[in-house]
PDB file of C-alpha atoms in Angstrom:
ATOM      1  CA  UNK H   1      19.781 -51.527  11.451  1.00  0.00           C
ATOM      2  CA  UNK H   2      19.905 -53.523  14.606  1.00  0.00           C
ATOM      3  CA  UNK H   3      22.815 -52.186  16.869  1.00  0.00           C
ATOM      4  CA  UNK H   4      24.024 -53.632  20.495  1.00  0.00           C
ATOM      5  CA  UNK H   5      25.827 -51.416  23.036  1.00  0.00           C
ATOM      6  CA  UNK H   6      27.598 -53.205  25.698  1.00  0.00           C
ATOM      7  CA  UNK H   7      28.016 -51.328  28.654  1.00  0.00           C
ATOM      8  CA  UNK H   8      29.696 -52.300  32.144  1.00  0.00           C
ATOM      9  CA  UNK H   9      29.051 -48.700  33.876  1.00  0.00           C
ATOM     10  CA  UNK H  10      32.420 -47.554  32.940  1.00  0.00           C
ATOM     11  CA  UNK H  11      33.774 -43.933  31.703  1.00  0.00           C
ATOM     12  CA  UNK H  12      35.005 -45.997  28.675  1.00  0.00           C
ATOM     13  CA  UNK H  13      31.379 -47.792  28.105  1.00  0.00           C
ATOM     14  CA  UNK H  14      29.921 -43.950  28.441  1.00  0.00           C
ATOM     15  CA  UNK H  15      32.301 -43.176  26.002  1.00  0.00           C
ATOM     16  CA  UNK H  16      31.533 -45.673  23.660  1.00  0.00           C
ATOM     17  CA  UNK H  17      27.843 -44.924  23.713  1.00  0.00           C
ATOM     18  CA  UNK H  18      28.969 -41.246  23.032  1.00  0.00           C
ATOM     19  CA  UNK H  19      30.953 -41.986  20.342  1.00  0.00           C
ATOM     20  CA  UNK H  20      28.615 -44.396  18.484  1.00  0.00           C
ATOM     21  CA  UNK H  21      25.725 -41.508  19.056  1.00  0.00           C
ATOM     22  CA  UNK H  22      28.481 -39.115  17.152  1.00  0.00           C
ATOM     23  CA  UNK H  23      29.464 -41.888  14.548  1.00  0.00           C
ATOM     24  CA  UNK H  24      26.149 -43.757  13.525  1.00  0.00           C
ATOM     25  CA  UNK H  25      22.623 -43.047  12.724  1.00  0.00           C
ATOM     26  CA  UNK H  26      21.582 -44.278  16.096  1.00  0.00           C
ATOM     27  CA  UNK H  27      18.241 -42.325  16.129  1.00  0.00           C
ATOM     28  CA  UNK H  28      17.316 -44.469  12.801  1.00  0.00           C
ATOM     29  CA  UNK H  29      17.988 -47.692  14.432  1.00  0.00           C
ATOM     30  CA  UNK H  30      17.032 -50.269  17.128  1.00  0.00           C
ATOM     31  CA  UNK H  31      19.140 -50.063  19.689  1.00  0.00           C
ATOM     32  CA  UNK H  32      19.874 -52.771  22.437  1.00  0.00           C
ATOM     33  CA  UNK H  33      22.508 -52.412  25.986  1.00  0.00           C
ATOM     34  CA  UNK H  34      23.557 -55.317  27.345  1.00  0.00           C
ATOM     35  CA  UNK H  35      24.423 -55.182  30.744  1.00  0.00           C
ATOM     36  CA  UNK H  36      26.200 -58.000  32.236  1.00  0.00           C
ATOM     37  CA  UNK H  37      26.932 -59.243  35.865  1.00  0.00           C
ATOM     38  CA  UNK H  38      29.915 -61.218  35.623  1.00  0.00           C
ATOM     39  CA  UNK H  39      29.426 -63.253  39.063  1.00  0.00           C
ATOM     40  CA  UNK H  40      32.281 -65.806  38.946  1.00  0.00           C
ATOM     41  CA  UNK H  41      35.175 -63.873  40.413  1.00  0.00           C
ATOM     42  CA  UNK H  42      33.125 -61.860  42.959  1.00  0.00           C
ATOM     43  CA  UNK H  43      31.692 -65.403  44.293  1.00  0.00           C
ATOM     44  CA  UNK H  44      35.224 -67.302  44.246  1.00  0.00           C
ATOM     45  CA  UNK H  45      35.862 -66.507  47.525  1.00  0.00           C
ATOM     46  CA  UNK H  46      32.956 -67.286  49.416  1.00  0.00           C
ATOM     47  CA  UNK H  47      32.828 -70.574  49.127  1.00  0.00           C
ATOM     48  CA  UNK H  48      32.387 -71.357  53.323  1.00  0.00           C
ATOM     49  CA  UNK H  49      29.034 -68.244  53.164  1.00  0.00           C
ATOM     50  CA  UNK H  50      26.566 -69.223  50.762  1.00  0.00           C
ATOM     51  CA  UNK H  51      24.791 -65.974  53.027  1.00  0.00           C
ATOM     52  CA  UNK H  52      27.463 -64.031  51.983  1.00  0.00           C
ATOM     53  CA  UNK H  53      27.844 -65.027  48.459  1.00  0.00           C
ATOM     54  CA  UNK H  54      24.275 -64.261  48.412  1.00  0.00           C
ATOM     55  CA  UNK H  55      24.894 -61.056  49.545  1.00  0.00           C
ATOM     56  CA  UNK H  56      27.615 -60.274  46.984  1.00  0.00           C
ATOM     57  CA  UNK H  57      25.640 -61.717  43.815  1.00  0.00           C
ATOM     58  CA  UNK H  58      22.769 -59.682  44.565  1.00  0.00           C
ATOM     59  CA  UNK H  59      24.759 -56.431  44.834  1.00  0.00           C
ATOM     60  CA  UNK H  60      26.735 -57.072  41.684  1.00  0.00           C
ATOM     61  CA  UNK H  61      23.105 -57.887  39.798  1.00  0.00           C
ATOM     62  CA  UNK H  62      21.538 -54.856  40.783  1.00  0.00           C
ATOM     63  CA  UNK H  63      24.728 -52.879  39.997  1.00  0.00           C
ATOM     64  CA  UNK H  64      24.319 -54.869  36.273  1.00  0.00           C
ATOM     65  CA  UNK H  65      20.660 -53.801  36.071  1.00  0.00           C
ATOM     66  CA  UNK H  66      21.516 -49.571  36.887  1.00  0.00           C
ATOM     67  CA  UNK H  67      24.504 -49.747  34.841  1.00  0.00           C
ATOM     68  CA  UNK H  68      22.126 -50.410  31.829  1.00  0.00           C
ATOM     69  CA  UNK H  69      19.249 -48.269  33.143  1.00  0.00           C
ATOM     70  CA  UNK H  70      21.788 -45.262  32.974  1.00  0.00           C
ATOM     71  CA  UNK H  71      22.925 -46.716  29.482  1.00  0.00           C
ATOM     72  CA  UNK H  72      19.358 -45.829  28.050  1.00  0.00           C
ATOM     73  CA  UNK H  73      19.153 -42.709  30.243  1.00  0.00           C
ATOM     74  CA  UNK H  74      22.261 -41.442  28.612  1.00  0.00           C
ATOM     75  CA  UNK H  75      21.119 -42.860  25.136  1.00  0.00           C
ATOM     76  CA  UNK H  76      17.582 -40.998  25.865  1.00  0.00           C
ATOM     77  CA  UNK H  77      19.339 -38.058  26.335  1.00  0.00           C
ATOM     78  CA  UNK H  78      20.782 -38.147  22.891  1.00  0.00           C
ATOM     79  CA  UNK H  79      17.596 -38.657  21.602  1.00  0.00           C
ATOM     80  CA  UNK H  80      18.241 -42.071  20.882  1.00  0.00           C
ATOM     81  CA  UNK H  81      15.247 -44.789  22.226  1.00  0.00           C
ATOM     82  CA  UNK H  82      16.902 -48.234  23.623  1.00  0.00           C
ATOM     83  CA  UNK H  83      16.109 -51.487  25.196  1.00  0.00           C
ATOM     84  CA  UNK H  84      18.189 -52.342  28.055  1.00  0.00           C
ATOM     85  CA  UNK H  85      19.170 -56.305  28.502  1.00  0.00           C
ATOM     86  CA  UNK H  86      20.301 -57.771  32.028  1.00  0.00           C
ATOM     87  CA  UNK H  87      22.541 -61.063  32.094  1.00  0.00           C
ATOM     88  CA  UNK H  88      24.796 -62.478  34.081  1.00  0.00           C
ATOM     89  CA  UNK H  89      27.735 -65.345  33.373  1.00  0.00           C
ATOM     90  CA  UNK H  90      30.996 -64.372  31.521  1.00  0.00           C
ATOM     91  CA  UNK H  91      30.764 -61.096  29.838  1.00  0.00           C
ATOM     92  CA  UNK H  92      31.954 -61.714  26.064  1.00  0.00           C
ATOM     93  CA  UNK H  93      29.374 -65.252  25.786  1.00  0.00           C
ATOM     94  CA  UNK H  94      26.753 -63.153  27.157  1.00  0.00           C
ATOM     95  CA  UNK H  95      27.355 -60.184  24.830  1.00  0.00           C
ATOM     96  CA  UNK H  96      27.764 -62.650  21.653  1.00  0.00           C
ATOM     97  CA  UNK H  97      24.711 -64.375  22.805  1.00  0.00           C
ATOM     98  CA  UNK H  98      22.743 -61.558  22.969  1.00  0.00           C
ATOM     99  CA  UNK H  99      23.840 -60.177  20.220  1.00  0.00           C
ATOM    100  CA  UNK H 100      22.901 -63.243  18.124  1.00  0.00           C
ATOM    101  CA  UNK H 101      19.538 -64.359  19.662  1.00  0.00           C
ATOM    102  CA  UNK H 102      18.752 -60.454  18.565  1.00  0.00           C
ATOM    103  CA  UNK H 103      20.144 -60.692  15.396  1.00  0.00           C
ATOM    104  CA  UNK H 104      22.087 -57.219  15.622  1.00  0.00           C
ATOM    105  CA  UNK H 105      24.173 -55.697  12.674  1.00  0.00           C
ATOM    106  CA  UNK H 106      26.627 -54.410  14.615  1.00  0.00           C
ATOM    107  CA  UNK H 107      28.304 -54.324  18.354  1.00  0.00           C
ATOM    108  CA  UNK H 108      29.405 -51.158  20.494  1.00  0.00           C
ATOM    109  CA  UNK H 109      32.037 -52.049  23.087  1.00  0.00           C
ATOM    110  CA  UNK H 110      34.853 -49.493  24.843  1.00  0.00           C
ATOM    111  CA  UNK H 111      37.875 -50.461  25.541  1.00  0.00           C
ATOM    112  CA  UNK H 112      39.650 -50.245  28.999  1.00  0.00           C
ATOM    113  CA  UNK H 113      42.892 -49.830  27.519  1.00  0.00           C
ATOM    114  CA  UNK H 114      44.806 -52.560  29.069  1.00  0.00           C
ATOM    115  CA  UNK H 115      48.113 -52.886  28.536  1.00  0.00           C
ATOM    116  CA  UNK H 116      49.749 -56.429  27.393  1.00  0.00           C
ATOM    117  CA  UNK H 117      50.180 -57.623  30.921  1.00  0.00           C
ATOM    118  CA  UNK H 118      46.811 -56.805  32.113  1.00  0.00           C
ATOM    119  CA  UNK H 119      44.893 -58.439  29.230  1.00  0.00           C
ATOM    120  CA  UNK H 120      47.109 -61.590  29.842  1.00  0.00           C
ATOM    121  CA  UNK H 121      46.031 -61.634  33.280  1.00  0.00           C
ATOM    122  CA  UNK H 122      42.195 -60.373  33.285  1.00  0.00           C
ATOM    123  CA  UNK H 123      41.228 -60.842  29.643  1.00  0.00           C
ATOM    124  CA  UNK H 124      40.009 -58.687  27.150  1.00  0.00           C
ATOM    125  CA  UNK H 125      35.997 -58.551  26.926  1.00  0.00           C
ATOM    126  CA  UNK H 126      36.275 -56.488  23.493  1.00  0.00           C
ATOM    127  CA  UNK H 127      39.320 -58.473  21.866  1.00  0.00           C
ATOM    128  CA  UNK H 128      37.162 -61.749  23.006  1.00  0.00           C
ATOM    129  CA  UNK H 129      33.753 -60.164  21.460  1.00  0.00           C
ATOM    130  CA  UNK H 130      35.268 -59.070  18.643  1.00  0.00           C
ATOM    131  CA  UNK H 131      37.555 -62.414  17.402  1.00  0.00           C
ATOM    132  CA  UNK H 132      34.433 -64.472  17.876  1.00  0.00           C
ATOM    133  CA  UNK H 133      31.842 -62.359  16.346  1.00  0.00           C
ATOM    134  CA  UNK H 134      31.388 -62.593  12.450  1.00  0.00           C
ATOM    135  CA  UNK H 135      29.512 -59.185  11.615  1.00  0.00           C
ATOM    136  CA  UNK H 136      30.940 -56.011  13.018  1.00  0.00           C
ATOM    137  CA  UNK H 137      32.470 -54.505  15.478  1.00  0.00           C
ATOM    138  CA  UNK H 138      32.951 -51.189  16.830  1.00  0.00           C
ATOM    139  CA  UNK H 139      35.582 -50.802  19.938  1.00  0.00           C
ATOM    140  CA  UNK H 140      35.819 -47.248  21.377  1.00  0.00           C
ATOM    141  CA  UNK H 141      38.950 -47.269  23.134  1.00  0.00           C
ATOM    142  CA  UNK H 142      39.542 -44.420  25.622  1.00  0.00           C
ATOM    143  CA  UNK H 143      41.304 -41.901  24.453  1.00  0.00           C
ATOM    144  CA  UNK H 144      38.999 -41.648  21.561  1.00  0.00           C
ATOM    145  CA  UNK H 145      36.125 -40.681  23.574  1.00  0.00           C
TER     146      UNK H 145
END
């Protein structure tokens, strides 16, 4: 089994990797993290400092890249060997991407918990990852971890 654990350096994406660990037979499978620098709203304002926006795109793809290396850590700790993935662009295309060009059996997302108003403004990673991808899905919302 081919599993992919999104992770965005949250509690609630340390929670989902705990509760997959708990739930599945991680240690039997292959297990991915994608990591993903979403760079689009961080850059929107910068438009008169390319310097700046330099600046700020660097920062948020390093950030991208530890927030998966302490994915694996934490998955290492459980005894569980994984493959960390860096990306960047929006975070639900990269995820569904990823997850297809690695032909996974299943994705690991946590939820944020957003309320109605929220999602309407910012989106919904998970609710976008999980309407568009056909195989499963497994959301970890927070108060579950």
């Amino acid at each position: 089994m081919k599993i992919l654990i999104a992770t965005d350096g949250t509690p609630a994406s340390e929670g989902a990797i705990r509760e997959a660990a708990r739930l599945l037979p991680l240690k039997d499978a292959e297990v991915h993290v994608a990591c993903v620098a979403d760079l689009l709203p961080l850059v929107a304002g910068y438009e008169a400092s390319a310097a700046a926006a330099t600046i700020v795109i660097e920062q948020q793809l390093a950030g991208a890249h530890l927030d998966g290396a302490k994915a694996v850590a934490l998955l290492a700790e459980l005894g569980v060997p994984a493959t960390a993935h860096d990306r960047e662009g929006d975070p639900a295309t990269e995820i569904l991407a990823l997850g297809r060009s690695l032909a996974v059996d299943l994705l690991v997302l946590g939820a944020h918990g957003k309320n109605g108003f929220e999602r309407l403004i910012f989106g919904s990673t998970s609710d976008a990852v999980a309407h568009r991808w056909d195989g499963a899905v497994l959301i970890v919302r927070p108060q579950a971890s």
